[in-house]
mmCIF file of C-alpha atoms and ligand atoms in Angstrom:
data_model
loop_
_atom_site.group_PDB
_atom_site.id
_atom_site.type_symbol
_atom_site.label_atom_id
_atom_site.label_comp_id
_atom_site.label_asym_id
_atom_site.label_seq_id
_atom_site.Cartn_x
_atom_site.Cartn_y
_atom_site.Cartn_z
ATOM 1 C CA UNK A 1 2.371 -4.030 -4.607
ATOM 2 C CA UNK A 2 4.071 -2.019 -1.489
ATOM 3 C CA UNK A 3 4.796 1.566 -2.017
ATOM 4 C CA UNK A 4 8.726 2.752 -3.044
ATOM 5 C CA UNK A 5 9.936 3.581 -0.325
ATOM 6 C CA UNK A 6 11.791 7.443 -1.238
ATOM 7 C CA UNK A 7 13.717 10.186 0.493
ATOM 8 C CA UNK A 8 13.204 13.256 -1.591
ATOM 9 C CA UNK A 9 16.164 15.718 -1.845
ATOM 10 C CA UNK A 10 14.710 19.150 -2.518
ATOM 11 C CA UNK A 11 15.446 23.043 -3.308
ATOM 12 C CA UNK A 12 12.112 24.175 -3.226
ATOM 13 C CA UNK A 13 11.256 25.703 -6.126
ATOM 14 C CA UNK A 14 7.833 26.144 -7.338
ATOM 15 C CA UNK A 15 8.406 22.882 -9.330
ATOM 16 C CA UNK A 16 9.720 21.220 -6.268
ATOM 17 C CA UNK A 17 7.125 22.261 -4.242
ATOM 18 C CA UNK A 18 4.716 20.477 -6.978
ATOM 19 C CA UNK A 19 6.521 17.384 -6.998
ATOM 20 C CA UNK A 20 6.323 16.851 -2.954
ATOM 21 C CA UNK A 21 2.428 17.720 -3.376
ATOM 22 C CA UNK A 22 2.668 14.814 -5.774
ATOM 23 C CA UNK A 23 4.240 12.319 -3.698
ATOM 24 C CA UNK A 24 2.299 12.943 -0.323
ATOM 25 C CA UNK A 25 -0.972 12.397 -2.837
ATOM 26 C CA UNK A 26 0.212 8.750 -3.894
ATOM 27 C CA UNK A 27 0.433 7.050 -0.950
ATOM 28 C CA UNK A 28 -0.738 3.851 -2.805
ATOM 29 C CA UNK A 29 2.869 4.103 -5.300
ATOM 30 C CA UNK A 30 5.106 6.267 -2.900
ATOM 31 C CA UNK A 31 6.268 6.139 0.911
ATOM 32 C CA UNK A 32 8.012 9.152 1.386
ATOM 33 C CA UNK A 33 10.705 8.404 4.489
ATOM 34 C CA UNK A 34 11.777 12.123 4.368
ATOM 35 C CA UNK A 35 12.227 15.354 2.970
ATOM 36 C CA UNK A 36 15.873 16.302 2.990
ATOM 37 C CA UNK A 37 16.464 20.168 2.418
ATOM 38 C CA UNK A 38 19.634 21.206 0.250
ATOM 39 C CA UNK A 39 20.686 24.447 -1.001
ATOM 40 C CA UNK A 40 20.069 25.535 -4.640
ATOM 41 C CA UNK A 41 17.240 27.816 -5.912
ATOM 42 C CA UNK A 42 17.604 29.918 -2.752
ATOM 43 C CA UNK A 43 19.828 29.767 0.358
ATOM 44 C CA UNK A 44 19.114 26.430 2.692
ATOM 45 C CA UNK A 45 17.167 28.491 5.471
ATOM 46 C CA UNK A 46 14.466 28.920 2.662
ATOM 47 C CA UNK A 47 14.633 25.500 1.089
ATOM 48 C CA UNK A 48 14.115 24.039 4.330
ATOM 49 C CA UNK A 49 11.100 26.413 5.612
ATOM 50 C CA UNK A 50 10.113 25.690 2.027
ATOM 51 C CA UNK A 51 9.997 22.249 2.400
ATOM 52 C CA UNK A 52 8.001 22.325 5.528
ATOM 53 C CA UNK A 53 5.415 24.728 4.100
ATOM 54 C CA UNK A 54 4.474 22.538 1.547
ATOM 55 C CA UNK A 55 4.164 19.363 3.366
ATOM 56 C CA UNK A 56 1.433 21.776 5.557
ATOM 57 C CA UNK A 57 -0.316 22.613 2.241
ATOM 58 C CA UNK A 58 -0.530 19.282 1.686
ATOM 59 C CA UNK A 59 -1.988 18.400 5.394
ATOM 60 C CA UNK A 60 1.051 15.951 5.427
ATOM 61 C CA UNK A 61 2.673 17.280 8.757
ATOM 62 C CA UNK A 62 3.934 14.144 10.176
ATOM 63 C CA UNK A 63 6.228 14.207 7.145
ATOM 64 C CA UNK A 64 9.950 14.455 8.534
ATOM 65 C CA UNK A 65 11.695 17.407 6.733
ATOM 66 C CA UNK A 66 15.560 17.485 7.545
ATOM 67 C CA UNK A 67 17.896 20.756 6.392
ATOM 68 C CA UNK A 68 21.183 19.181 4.892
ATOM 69 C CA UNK A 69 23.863 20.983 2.886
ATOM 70 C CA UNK A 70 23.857 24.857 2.846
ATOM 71 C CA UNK A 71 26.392 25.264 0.639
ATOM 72 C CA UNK A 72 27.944 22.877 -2.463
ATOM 73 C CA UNK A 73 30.789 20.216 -1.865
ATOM 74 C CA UNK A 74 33.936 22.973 -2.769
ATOM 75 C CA UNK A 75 32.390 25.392 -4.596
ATOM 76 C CA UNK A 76 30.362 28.405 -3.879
ATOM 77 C CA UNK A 77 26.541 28.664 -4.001
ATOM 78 C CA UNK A 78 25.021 29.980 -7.142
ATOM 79 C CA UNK A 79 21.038 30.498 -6.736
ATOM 80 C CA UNK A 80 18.357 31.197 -8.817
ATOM 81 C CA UNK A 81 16.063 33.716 -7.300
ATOM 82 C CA UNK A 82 15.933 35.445 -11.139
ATOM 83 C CA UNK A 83 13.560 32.358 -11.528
ATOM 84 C CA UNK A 84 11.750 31.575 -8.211
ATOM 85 C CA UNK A 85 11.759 34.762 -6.349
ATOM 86 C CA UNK A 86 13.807 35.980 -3.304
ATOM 87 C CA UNK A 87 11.698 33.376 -1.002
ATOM 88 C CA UNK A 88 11.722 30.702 -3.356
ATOM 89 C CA UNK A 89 8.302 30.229 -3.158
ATOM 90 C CA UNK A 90 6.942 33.636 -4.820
ATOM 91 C CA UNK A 91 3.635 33.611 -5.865
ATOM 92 C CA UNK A 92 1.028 33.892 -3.488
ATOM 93 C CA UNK A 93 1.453 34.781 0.050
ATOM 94 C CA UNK A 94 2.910 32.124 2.377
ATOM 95 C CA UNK A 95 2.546 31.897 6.438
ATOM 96 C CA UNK A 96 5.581 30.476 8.143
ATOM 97 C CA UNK A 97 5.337 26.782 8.422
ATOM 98 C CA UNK A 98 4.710 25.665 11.993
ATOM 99 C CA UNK A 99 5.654 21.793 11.887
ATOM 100 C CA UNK A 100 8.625 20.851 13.092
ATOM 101 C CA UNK A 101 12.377 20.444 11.132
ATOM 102 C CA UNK A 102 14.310 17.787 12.170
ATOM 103 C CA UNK A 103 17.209 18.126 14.801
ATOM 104 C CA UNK A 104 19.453 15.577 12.515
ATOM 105 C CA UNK A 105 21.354 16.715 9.567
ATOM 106 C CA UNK A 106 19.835 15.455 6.046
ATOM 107 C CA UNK A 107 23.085 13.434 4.963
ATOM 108 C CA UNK A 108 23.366 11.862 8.302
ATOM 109 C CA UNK A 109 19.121 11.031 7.640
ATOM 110 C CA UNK A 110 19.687 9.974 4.436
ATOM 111 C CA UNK A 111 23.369 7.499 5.814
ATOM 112 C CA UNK A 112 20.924 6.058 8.621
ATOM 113 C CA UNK A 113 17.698 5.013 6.641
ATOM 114 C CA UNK A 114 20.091 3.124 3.740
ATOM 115 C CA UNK A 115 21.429 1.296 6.852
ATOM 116 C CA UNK A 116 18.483 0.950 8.351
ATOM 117 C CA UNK A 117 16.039 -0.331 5.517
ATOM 118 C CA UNK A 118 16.398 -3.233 3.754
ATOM 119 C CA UNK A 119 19.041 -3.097 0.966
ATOM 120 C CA UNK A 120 17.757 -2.433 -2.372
ATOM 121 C CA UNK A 121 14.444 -0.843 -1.035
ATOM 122 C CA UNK A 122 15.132 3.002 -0.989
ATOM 123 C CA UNK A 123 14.964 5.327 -3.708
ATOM 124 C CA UNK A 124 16.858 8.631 -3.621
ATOM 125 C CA UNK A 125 14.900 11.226 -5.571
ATOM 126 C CA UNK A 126 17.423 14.366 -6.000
ATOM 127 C CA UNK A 127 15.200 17.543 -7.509
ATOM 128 C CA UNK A 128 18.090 20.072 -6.798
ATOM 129 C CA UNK A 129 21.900 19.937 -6.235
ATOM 130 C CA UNK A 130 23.345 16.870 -5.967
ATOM 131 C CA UNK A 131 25.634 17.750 -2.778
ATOM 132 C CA UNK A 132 23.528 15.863 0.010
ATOM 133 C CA UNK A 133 23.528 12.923 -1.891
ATOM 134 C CA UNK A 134 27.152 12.974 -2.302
ATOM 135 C CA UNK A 135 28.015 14.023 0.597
ATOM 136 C CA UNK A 136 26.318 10.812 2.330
ATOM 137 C CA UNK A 137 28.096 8.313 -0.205
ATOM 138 C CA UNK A 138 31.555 10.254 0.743
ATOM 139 C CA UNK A 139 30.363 9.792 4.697
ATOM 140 C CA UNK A 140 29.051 6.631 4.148
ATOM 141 C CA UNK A 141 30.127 5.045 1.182
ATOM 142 C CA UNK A 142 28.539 1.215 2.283
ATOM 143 C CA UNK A 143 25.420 2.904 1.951
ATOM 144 C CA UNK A 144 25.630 3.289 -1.920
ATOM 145 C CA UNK A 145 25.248 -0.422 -3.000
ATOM 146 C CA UNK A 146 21.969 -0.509 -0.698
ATOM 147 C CA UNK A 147 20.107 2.198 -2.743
ATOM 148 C CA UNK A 148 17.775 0.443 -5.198
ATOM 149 C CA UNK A 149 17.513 3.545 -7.506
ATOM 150 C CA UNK A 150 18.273 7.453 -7.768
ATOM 151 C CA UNK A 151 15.230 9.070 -10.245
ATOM 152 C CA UNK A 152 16.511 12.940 -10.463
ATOM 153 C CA UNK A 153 15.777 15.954 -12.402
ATOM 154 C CA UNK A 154 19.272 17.687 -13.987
ATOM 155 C CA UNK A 155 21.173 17.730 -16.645
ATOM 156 C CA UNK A 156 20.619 18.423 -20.784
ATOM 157 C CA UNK A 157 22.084 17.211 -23.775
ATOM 158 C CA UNK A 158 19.955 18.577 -26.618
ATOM 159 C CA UNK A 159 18.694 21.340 -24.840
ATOM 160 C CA UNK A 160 22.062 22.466 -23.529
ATOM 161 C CA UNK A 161 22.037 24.425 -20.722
ATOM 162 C CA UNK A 162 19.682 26.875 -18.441
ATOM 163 C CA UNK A 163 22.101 28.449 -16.134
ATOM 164 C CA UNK A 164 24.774 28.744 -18.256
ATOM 165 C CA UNK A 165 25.162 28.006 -22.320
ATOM 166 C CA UNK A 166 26.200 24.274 -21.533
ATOM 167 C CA UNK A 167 24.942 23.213 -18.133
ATOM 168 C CA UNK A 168 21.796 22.445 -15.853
ATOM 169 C CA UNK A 169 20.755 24.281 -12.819
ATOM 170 C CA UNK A 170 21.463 20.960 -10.642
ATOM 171 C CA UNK A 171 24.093 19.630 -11.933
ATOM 172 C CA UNK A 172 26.022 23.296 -12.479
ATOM 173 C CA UNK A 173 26.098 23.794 -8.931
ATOM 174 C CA UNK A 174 27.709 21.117 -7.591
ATOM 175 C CA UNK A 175 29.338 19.156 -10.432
ATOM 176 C CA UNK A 176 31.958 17.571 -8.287
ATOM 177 C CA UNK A 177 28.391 16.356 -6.537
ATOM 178 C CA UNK A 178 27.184 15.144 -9.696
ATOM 179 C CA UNK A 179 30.299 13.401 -10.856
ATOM 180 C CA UNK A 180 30.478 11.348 -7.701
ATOM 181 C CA UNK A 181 26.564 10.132 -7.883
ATOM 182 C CA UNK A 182 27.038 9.226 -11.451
ATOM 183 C CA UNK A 183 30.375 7.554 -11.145
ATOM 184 C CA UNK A 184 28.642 5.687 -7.931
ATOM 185 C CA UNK A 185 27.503 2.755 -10.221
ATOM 186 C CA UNK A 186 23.852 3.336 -8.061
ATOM 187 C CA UNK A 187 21.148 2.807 -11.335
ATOM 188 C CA UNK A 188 20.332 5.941 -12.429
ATOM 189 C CA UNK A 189 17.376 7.520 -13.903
ATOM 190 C CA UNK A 190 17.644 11.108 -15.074
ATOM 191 C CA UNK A 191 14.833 13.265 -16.255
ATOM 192 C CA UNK A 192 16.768 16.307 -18.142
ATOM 193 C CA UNK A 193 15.874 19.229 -19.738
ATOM 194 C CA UNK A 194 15.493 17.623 -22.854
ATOM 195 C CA UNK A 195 12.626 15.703 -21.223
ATOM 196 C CA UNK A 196 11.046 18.342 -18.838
ATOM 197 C CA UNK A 197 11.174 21.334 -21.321
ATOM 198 C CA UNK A 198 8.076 19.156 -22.649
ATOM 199 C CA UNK A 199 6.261 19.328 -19.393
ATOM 200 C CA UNK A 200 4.863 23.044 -20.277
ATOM 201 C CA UNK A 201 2.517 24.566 -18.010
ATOM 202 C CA UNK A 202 -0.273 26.105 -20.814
ATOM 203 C CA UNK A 203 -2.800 28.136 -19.739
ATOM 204 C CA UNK A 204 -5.424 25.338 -20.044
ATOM 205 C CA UNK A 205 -3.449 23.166 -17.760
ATOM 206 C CA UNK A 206 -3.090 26.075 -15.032
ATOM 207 C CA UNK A 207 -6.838 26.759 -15.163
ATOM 208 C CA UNK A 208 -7.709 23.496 -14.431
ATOM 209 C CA UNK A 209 -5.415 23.795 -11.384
ATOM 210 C CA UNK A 210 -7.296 26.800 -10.690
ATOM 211 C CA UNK A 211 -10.549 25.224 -11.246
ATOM 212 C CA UNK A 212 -9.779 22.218 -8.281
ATOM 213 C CA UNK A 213 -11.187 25.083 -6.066
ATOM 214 C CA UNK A 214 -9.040 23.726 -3.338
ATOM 215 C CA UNK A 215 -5.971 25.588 -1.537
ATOM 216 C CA UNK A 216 -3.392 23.253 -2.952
ATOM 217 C CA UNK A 217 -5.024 24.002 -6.948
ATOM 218 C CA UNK A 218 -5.098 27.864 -6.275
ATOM 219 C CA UNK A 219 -1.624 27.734 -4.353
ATOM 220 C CA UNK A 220 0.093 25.850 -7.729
ATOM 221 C CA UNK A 221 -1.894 27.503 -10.397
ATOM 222 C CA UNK A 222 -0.151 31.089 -8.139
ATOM 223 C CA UNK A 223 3.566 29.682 -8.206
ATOM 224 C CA UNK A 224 2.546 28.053 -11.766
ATOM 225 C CA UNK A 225 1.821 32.460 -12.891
ATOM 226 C CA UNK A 226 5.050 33.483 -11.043
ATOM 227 C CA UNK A 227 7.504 30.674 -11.978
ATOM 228 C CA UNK A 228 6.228 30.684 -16.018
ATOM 229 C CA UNK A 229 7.288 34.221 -16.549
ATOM 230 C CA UNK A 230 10.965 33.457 -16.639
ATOM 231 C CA UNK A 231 10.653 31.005 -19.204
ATOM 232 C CA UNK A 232 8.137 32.245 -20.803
ATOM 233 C CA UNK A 233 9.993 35.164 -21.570
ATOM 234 C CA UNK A 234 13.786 33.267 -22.293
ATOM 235 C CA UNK A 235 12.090 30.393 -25.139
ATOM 236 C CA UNK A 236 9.196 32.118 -25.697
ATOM 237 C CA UNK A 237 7.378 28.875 -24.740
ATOM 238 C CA UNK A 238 3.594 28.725 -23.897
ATOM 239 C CA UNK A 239 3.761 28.166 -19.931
ATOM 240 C CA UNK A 240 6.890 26.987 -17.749
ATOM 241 C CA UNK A 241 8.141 23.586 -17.287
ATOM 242 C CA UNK A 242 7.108 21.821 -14.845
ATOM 243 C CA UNK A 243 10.780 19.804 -13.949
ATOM 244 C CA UNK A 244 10.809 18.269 -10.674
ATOM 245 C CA UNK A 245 6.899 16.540 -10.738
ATOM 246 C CA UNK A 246 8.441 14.304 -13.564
ATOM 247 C CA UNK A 247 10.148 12.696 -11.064
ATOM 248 C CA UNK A 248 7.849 11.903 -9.064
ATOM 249 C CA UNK A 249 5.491 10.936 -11.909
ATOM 250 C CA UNK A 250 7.947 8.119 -13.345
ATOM 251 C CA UNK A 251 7.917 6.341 -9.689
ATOM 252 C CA UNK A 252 3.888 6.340 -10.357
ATOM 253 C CA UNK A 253 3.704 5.897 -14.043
ATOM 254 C CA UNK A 254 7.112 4.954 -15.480
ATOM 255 C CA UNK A 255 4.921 4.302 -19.147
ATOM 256 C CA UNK A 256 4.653 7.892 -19.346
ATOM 257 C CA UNK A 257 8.289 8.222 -20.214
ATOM 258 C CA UNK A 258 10.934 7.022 -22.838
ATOM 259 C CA UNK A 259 14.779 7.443 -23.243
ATOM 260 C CA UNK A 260 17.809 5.728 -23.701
ATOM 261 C CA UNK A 261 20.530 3.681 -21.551
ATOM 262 C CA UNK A 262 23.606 5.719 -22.207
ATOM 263 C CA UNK A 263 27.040 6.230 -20.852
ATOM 264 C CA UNK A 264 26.986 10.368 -18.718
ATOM 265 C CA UNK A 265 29.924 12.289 -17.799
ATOM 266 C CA UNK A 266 30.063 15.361 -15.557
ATOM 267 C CA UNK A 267 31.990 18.026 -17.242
ATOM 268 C CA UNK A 268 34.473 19.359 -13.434
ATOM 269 C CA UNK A 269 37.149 20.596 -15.189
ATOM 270 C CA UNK A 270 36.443 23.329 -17.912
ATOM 271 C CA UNK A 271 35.091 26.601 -16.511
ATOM 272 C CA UNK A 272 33.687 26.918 -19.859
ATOM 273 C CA UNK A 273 31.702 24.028 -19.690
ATOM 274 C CA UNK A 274 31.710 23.306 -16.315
ATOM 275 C CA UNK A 275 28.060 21.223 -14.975
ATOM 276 C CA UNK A 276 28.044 19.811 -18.188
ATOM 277 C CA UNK A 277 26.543 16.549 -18.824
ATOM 278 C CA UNK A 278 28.293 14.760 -21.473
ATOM 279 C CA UNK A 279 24.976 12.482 -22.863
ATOM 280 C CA UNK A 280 26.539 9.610 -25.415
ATOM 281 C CA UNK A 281 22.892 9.717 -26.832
ATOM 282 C CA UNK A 282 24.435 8.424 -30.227
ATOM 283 C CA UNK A 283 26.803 5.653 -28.463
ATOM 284 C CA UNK A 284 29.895 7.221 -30.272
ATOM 285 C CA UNK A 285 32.087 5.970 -27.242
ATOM 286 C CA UNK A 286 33.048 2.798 -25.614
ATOM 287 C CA UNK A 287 32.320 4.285 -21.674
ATOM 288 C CA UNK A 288 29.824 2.155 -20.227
ATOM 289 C CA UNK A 289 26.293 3.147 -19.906
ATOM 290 C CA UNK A 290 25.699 4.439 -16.192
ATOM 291 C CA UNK A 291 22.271 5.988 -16.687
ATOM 292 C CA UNK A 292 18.205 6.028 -18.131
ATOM 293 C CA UNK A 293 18.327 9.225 -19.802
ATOM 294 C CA UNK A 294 14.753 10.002 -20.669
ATOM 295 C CA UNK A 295 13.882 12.065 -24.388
ATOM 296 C CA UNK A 296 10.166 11.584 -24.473
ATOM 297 C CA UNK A 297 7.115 12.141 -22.406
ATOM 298 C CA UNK A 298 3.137 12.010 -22.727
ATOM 299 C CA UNK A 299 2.545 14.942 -21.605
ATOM 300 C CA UNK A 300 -1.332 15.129 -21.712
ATOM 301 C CA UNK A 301 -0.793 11.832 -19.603
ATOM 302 C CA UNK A 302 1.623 13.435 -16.763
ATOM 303 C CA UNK A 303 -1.170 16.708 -16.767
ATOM 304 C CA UNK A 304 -3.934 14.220 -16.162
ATOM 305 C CA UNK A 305 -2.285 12.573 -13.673
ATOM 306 C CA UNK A 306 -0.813 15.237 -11.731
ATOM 307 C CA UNK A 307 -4.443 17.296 -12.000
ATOM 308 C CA UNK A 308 -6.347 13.860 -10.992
ATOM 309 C CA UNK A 309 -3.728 13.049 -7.727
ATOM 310 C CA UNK A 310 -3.629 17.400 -6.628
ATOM 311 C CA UNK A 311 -7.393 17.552 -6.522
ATOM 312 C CA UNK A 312 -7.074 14.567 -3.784
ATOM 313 C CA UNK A 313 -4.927 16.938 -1.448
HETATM 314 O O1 RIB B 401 17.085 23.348 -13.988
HETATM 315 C C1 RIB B 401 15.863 23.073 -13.335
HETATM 316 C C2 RIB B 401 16.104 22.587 -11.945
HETATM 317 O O2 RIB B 401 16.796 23.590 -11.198
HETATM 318 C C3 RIB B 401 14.807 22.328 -11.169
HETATM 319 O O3 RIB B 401 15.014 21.300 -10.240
HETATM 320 C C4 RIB B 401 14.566 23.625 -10.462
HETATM 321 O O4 RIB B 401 13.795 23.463 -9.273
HETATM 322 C C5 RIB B 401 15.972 24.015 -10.110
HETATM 323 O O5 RIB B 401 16.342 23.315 -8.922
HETATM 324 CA CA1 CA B 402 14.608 21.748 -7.849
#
């Protein structure tokens, strides 16, 4: 079978830095088209730099990494450097990146591929804030029936929220973002907290990152020590989650995950609960179902495979 074709919309983010080492180490599953940059953990001058660093790491430096929306569609930016450090990226040292970034804008990238490739062959896979993504279905809105799938990391419904009591990282800072990708009627697949707060890095896990013996194992086992701390110390969980690889992981091995076709509404309007994402897990409503919203996860299964495809790199 070909590979999916993907654009991968990123904040890198330790975990987002995992999940692009992922994809440029499954060539036979996963054609990556492009990187586009957004802003989220930190400000888009990192995410894009970030971006381009890790495609290096992974040797991958004909990958085409494009900086797209520095700020969210009306709101302003919220980041998270309490979690990945003031570069984004903290953990070991990092050397500039010396490959190239893109003169075109992501969202004009992203607008030109859908139109380009044929329909129904390009899946968007969103790891931060939505606003690139919406922003090209705004700019472009003939593009959105030609996008076969968007697989991304956000939201929560039984885990409730990270950045604030109700809401996701991703989805709390751009909800207006969010509400226009899920209202888009594109088939959805969302990997939330629910799901990811399963993918724990334990300490056996991180030494056999370590234990590779390659740059790429010692470089994620280093982010793996920094990025863990936060969580570690917030549910008192063995290890951090390891979000955005999930995403990447269900384009290789969809088996590895389970959840439930269910009707998901962006919360815009309460500053209370605003990024929320109203999950009908139980089907207590009549509003049509407009996403996958995974639950479950083998875990041992997406360590295995992420451990056997990072010691290729
Ligand atoms: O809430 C977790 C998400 O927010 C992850 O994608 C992480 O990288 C941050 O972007
Ligand atoms: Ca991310």
């Amino acid at each position: 079978m070909a590979p999916r074709k993907i654009i991968i919309d990123t904040d890198p983010g330790q975990d987002d830095a995992v999940a692009i080492l992922l994809a440029l180490a499954s060539p036979e599953e996963i054609e990556v088209l492009g990187v586009t940059a957004v802003a989220g953990n930190v400000p888009l001058p990192l995410t894009e730099r970030n971006a381009r660093i890790v495609c290096e790491l992974a040797g991958k430096t004909g990958t085409k990494v494009f900086a797209g929306c520095d700020a969210p569609l009306t709101r302003k930016l919220v980041t998270a450097e309490h979690v990945h450090g003031k570069t984004g990226l903290d953990g070991p040292q990092m050397a500039d990146p010396t490959m190239p970034l893109q003169d075109q804008h992501a969202v004009e990238f992203i607008i030109d591929t859908l139109r380009a490739e044929q329909s129904g062959t390009v899946t968007l896979c969103p790891l931060g804030p939505l606003t690139n993504i919406a922003s090209a279905f705004e700019r472009a809105p003939d593009i959105v029936e030609k996008v076969q799938e968007i697989v991304l990391m956000g939201g929560a419904y039984f885990e409730v929220g990270n950045i604030t009591p109700a809401a996701e990282f991703n989805i709390y800072v751009d909800p207006e973002a969010a509400k226009i990708v899920f209202a888009s009627g594109v088939p959805i697949v969302v990997m939330p907290l629910d799901l990811t707060h399963k993918a724990l890095t334990t300490r056996a896990r991180v030494d056999a990152f370590r234990a590779m013996g390659t740059q790429v194992g010692d470089m994620v086992a280093a982010w793996t020590d920094f990025f863990e701390r936060f969580d570690k110390e917030k549910y008192g969980s063995e290890g951090a989650p390891l979000h955005d690889p999930c995403v990447i992981a269900y384009l290789i091995r969809p088996e590895l995950f389970s959840g439930r076709h269910i009707n998901v509404e962006i919360e815009t309007g309460s500053e209370l609960t605003l990024g929320m994402t109203v999950a009908d897990w139980w089907r207590v409503t009549d509003r049509p179902a407009n996403a996958m919203f995974m639950g479950d996860m083998d875990a041992g299964g997406f360590f295995d495979l992420l451990a056997e495809r990072l010691a290729r790199l």
